[in-house]
mmCIF file of C-alpha atoms in Angstrom:
data_model
loop_
_atom_site.group_PDB
_atom_site.id
_atom_site.type_symbol
_atom_site.label_atom_id
_atom_site.label_comp_id
_atom_site.label_asym_id
_atom_site.label_seq_id
_atom_site.Cartn_x
_atom_site.Cartn_y
_atom_site.Cartn_z
ATOM 1 C CA MET A 1 3.543 -18.135 30.614
ATOM 2 C CA ILE A 2 2.785 -14.869 32.430
ATOM 3 C CA ILE A 3 -0.443 -16.362 33.773
ATOM 4 C CA LEU A 4 1.506 -19.405 34.992
ATOM 5 C CA LEU A 5 4.157 -17.326 36.799
ATOM 6 C CA VAL A 6 1.545 -15.035 38.366
ATOM 7 C CA SER A 7 -0.514 -18.080 39.422
ATOM 8 C CA ILE A 8 2.501 -19.729 41.071
ATOM 9 C CA ASP A 9 3.258 -16.531 43.006
ATOM 10 C CA GLN A 10 -0.325 -16.147 44.181
ATOM 11 C CA LEU A 11 -0.815 -19.849 45.000
ATOM 12 C CA ILE A 12 2.278 -19.814 47.213
ATOM 13 C CA LYS A 13 0.874 -16.769 49.029
ATOM 14 C CA ILE A 14 -2.517 -18.392 49.555
ATOM 15 C CA ILE A 15 -0.876 -21.526 50.979
ATOM 16 C CA ILE A 16 1.339 -19.451 53.284
ATOM 17 C CA LEU A 17 -1.556 -17.253 54.438
ATOM 18 C CA ASN A 18 -3.709 -20.263 55.278
ATOM 19 C CA ASN A 19 -1.035 -22.450 56.868
ATOM 20 C CA PHE A 20 2.266 -20.778 57.738
ATOM 21 C CA MET A 21 1.812 -17.129 58.762
ATOM 22 C CA ASN A 22 3.270 -17.682 62.233
ATOM 23 C CA GLU A 23 6.213 -19.822 61.149
ATOM 24 C CA LYS A 24 9.875 -18.870 61.058
ATOM 25 C CA PHE A 25 12.789 -21.120 60.157
ATOM 26 C CA TYR A 26 16.092 -20.978 58.328
ATOM 27 C CA PHE A 27 17.344 -22.748 55.230
ATOM 28 C CA ILE A 28 20.909 -21.508 55.360
ATOM 29 C CA ASP A 29 22.750 -20.913 58.631
ATOM 30 C CA LYS A 30 20.485 -18.288 60.236
ATOM 31 C CA PHE A 31 20.923 -16.107 57.153
ATOM 32 C CA ILE A 32 18.365 -17.225 54.531
ATOM 33 C CA GLY A 33 15.032 -18.277 55.926
ATOM 34 C CA PHE A 34 11.272 -18.233 55.882
ATOM 35 C CA GLU A 35 9.302 -15.608 57.789
ATOM 36 C CA PRO A 36 6.056 -14.390 56.253
ATOM 37 C CA ILE A 37 5.021 -10.762 56.705
ATOM 38 C CA ILE A 38 2.568 -8.495 54.927
ATOM 39 C CA ASN A 39 4.536 -5.505 53.671
ATOM 40 C CA THR A 40 2.082 -2.601 53.759
ATOM 41 C CA LYS A 41 4.642 -0.080 52.563
ATOM 42 C CA TYR A 42 3.806 -1.325 49.044
ATOM 43 C CA SER A 43 7.259 -1.007 47.430
ATOM 44 C CA TYR A 44 10.934 -1.446 48.164
ATOM 45 C CA ILE A 45 11.623 2.255 47.621
ATOM 46 C CA ASN A 46 8.788 3.287 49.944
ATOM 47 C CA SER A 47 10.013 0.820 52.587
ATOM 48 C CA LEU A 48 13.628 1.869 52.252
ATOM 49 C CA GLY A 49 12.997 5.615 52.316
ATOM 50 C CA ASN A 50 9.923 5.523 54.575
ATOM 51 C CA PHE A 51 8.276 8.044 52.221
ATOM 52 C CA GLY A 52 4.709 7.284 53.281
ATOM 53 C CA ILE A 53 3.422 6.940 49.712
ATOM 54 C CA GLY A 54 -0.093 5.474 49.853
ATOM 55 C CA LEU A 55 -1.765 2.482 48.288
ATOM 56 C CA THR A 56 -3.727 4.400 45.635
ATOM 57 C CA THR A 57 -0.583 6.125 44.365
ATOM 58 C CA HIS A 58 1.223 2.789 44.169
ATOM 59 C CA ILE A 59 -1.654 1.198 42.222
ATOM 60 C CA ILE A 60 -1.694 4.120 39.756
ATOM 61 C CA VAL A 61 2.091 3.929 39.302
ATOM 62 C CA VAL A 62 1.992 0.158 38.674
ATOM 63 C CA LEU A 63 -0.891 0.516 36.213
ATOM 64 C CA ALA A 64 0.959 3.301 34.373
ATOM 65 C CA ALA A 65 4.151 1.226 34.304
ATOM 66 C CA ILE A 66 2.275 -1.796 32.932
ATOM 67 C CA LEU A 67 0.611 0.339 30.254
ATOM 68 C CA MET A 68 3.936 1.911 29.238
ATOM 69 C CA ALA A 69 5.658 -1.503 29.217
ATOM 70 C CA ILE A 70 2.910 -2.895 26.946
ATOM 71 C CA ILE A 71 3.337 0.027 24.547
ATOM 72 C CA ILE A 72 7.132 -0.396 24.523
ATOM 73 C CA TYR A 73 6.774 -4.150 24.039
ATOM 74 C CA LEU A 74 4.430 -3.655 21.068
ATOM 75 C CA PHE A 75 6.685 -0.963 19.618
ATOM 76 C CA ILE A 76 9.839 -3.089 19.881
ATOM 77 C CA ASN A 77 8.033 -6.138 18.542
ATOM 78 C CA GLU A 78 6.658 -4.272 15.510
ATOM 79 C CA THR A 79 9.665 -2.038 14.817
ATOM 80 C CA TYR A 80 12.720 -4.080 15.772
ATOM 81 C CA ASN A 81 11.467 -7.690 15.747
ATOM 82 C CA MET A 82 11.573 -8.893 19.333
ATOM 83 C CA THR A 83 14.294 -11.453 20.068
ATOM 84 C CA HIS A 84 13.779 -14.590 22.133
ATOM 85 C CA LEU A 85 15.758 -13.006 24.976
ATOM 86 C CA GLY A 86 13.614 -9.876 24.678
ATOM 87 C CA GLU A 87 10.516 -12.030 25.100
ATOM 88 C CA TRP A 88 11.983 -13.473 28.328
ATOM 89 C CA ILE A 89 12.881 -10.017 29.599
ATOM 90 C CA PHE A 90 9.325 -8.794 29.098
ATOM 91 C CA LEU A 91 7.923 -12.060 30.501
ATOM 92 C CA PHE A 92 9.624 -11.407 33.836
ATOM 93 C CA LEU A 93 8.734 -7.702 33.764
ATOM 94 C CA PHE A 94 5.044 -8.340 33.116
ATOM 95 C CA SER A 95 4.863 -11.243 35.583
ATOM 96 C CA GLY A 96 6.403 -9.142 38.343
ATOM 97 C CA ALA A 97 4.258 -6.117 37.520
ATOM 98 C CA PHE A 98 0.988 -8.069 37.473
ATOM 99 C CA CYS A 99 1.924 -9.826 40.736
ATOM 100 C CA SER A 100 2.664 -6.418 42.243
ATOM 101 C CA LEU A 101 -0.705 -5.079 41.131
ATOM 102 C CA ILE A 102 -2.541 -8.109 42.523
ATOM 103 C CA ASP A 103 -0.626 -7.780 45.800
ATOM 104 C CA LYS A 104 -1.695 -4.181 46.186
ATOM 105 C CA ILE A 105 -5.330 -4.684 45.186
ATOM 106 C CA ILE A 106 -6.060 -8.063 46.820
ATOM 107 C CA TRP A 107 -3.559 -8.357 49.650
ATOM 108 C CA GLY A 108 -3.338 -4.660 50.579
ATOM 109 C CA GLY A 109 0.418 -5.037 50.416
ATOM 110 C CA SER A 110 2.834 -7.798 49.567
ATOM 111 C CA LEU A 111 2.973 -11.124 51.389
ATOM 112 C CA ASP A 112 6.751 -11.462 51.605
ATOM 113 C CA TYR A 113 8.201 -14.674 53.002
ATOM 114 C CA ILE A 114 11.834 -15.223 51.978
ATOM 115 C CA LEU A 115 14.012 -13.737 54.724
ATOM 116 C CA VAL A 116 17.550 -12.497 54.281
ATOM 117 C CA GLU A 117 18.389 -11.932 57.940
ATOM 118 C CA GLY A 118 19.330 -8.375 58.753
ATOM 119 C CA PHE A 119 18.459 -7.082 55.292
ATOM 120 C CA PHE A 120 14.968 -7.684 53.898
ATOM 121 C CA THR A 121 12.146 -10.119 53.238
ATOM 122 C CA PHE A 122 10.915 -10.705 49.697
ATOM 123 C CA ASP A 123 8.686 -12.956 47.601
ATOM 124 C CA LEU A 124 8.603 -14.670 44.205
ATOM 125 C CA LYS A 125 7.360 -11.470 42.519
ATOM 126 C CA ASP A 126 10.569 -9.769 43.617
ATOM 127 C CA VAL A 127 12.539 -12.632 42.069
ATOM 128 C CA TYR A 128 10.710 -12.030 38.767
ATOM 129 C CA ILE A 129 11.504 -8.311 38.864
ATOM 130 C CA THR A 130 15.128 -8.918 39.860
ATOM 131 C CA THR A 131 15.491 -11.451 37.030
ATOM 132 C CA PHE A 132 14.189 -8.787 34.622
ATOM 133 C CA GLU A 133 16.752 -6.315 35.984
ATOM 134 C CA ILE A 134 19.626 -8.827 35.784
ATOM 135 C CA LEU A 135 18.738 -9.700 32.177
ATOM 136 C CA ILE A 136 18.652 -6.010 31.160
ATOM 137 C CA ILE A 137 21.974 -5.280 32.881
ATOM 138 C CA SER A 138 23.531 -8.420 31.376
ATOM 139 C CA CYS A 139 22.435 -7.328 27.901
ATOM 140 C CA LEU A 140 24.214 -4.027 28.455
ATOM 141 C CA ILE A 141 27.361 -5.564 29.956
ATOM 142 C CA PHE A 142 27.706 -8.193 27.223
ATOM 143 C CA ASN A 143 26.633 -5.764 24.460
ATOM 144 C CA TYR A 144 23.778 -8.035 23.339
ATOM 145 C CA LYS A 145 22.899 -7.294 19.685
ATOM 146 C CA GLY A 146 25.151 -4.203 19.786
ATOM 147 C CA LEU A 147 23.075 -2.634 22.549
ATOM 148 C CA ARG A 148 25.893 -0.296 23.588
ATOM 149 C CA LYS A 149 25.412 1.531 20.290
ATOM 150 C CA PHE A 150 21.762 2.072 21.221
ATOM 151 C CA ASP A 151 20.621 5.582 20.352
ATOM 152 C CA GLU A 152 18.053 6.426 23.025
ATOM 153 C CA LYS A 153 17.132 9.745 21.387
ATOM 154 C CA LYS A 154 16.254 7.944 18.158
ATOM 155 C CA PHE A 155 14.417 5.233 20.101
ATOM 156 C CA PHE A 156 12.254 7.692 22.029
ATOM 157 C CA ARG A 157 11.594 9.753 18.891
ATOM 158 C CA GLU A 158 10.444 6.592 17.099
ATOM 159 C CA LEU A 159 8.404 5.528 20.143
ATOM 160 C CA LYS A 160 6.725 8.937 20.273
ATOM 161 C CA ASN A 161 5.862 8.696 16.569
ATOM 162 C CA TYR A 162 4.594 5.127 17.064
ATOM 163 C CA MET A 163 2.326 6.244 19.900
ATOM 164 C CA LYS A 164 1.006 9.161 17.847
ATOM 165 C CA GLU A 165 0.278 6.841 14.953
ATOM 166 C CA LYS A 166 -1.384 4.134 17.055
ATOM 167 C CA PHE A 167 -3.260 6.181 19.641
ATOM 168 C CA THR A 168 -4.414 9.425 18.056
ATOM 169 C CA LYS A 169 -7.413 9.956 15.876
ATOM 170 C CA LYS A 170 -6.691 10.425 12.214
#
């Protein structure tokens, strides 16, 4: 499923790059539209704050985030039995993260094309990441599986022990 979502994101970008880079039009009343741009600031935070963080740093951060997310996914799956909703949450996280990595390595930035006039331009990868964020926040708001009682100190202690067990020589 991750490969499918990443492929859809990248296929859309290839089609836009080859056919629609100079187009601009609106879907909804001069507010939501289509205007492709290559975002060479590499991330929303870098764009928003104009921090000047470079491409290599962004690639390293995304790779580290993917690695940590894989470890957390494996830990949750082995320790707490991943739920169906948890699988979906990680599906959107991994899809967005891999799209982000591909954007940085292949495109030298992100080919964004969905315009919210006066605010920002985004792409399907951003929809994946936002869906991940909405699902996490919804789980907290609706106390999914008693999540509000979550003991983060215990979780991180168990995660640390899991990582020691799995990744250190015995």
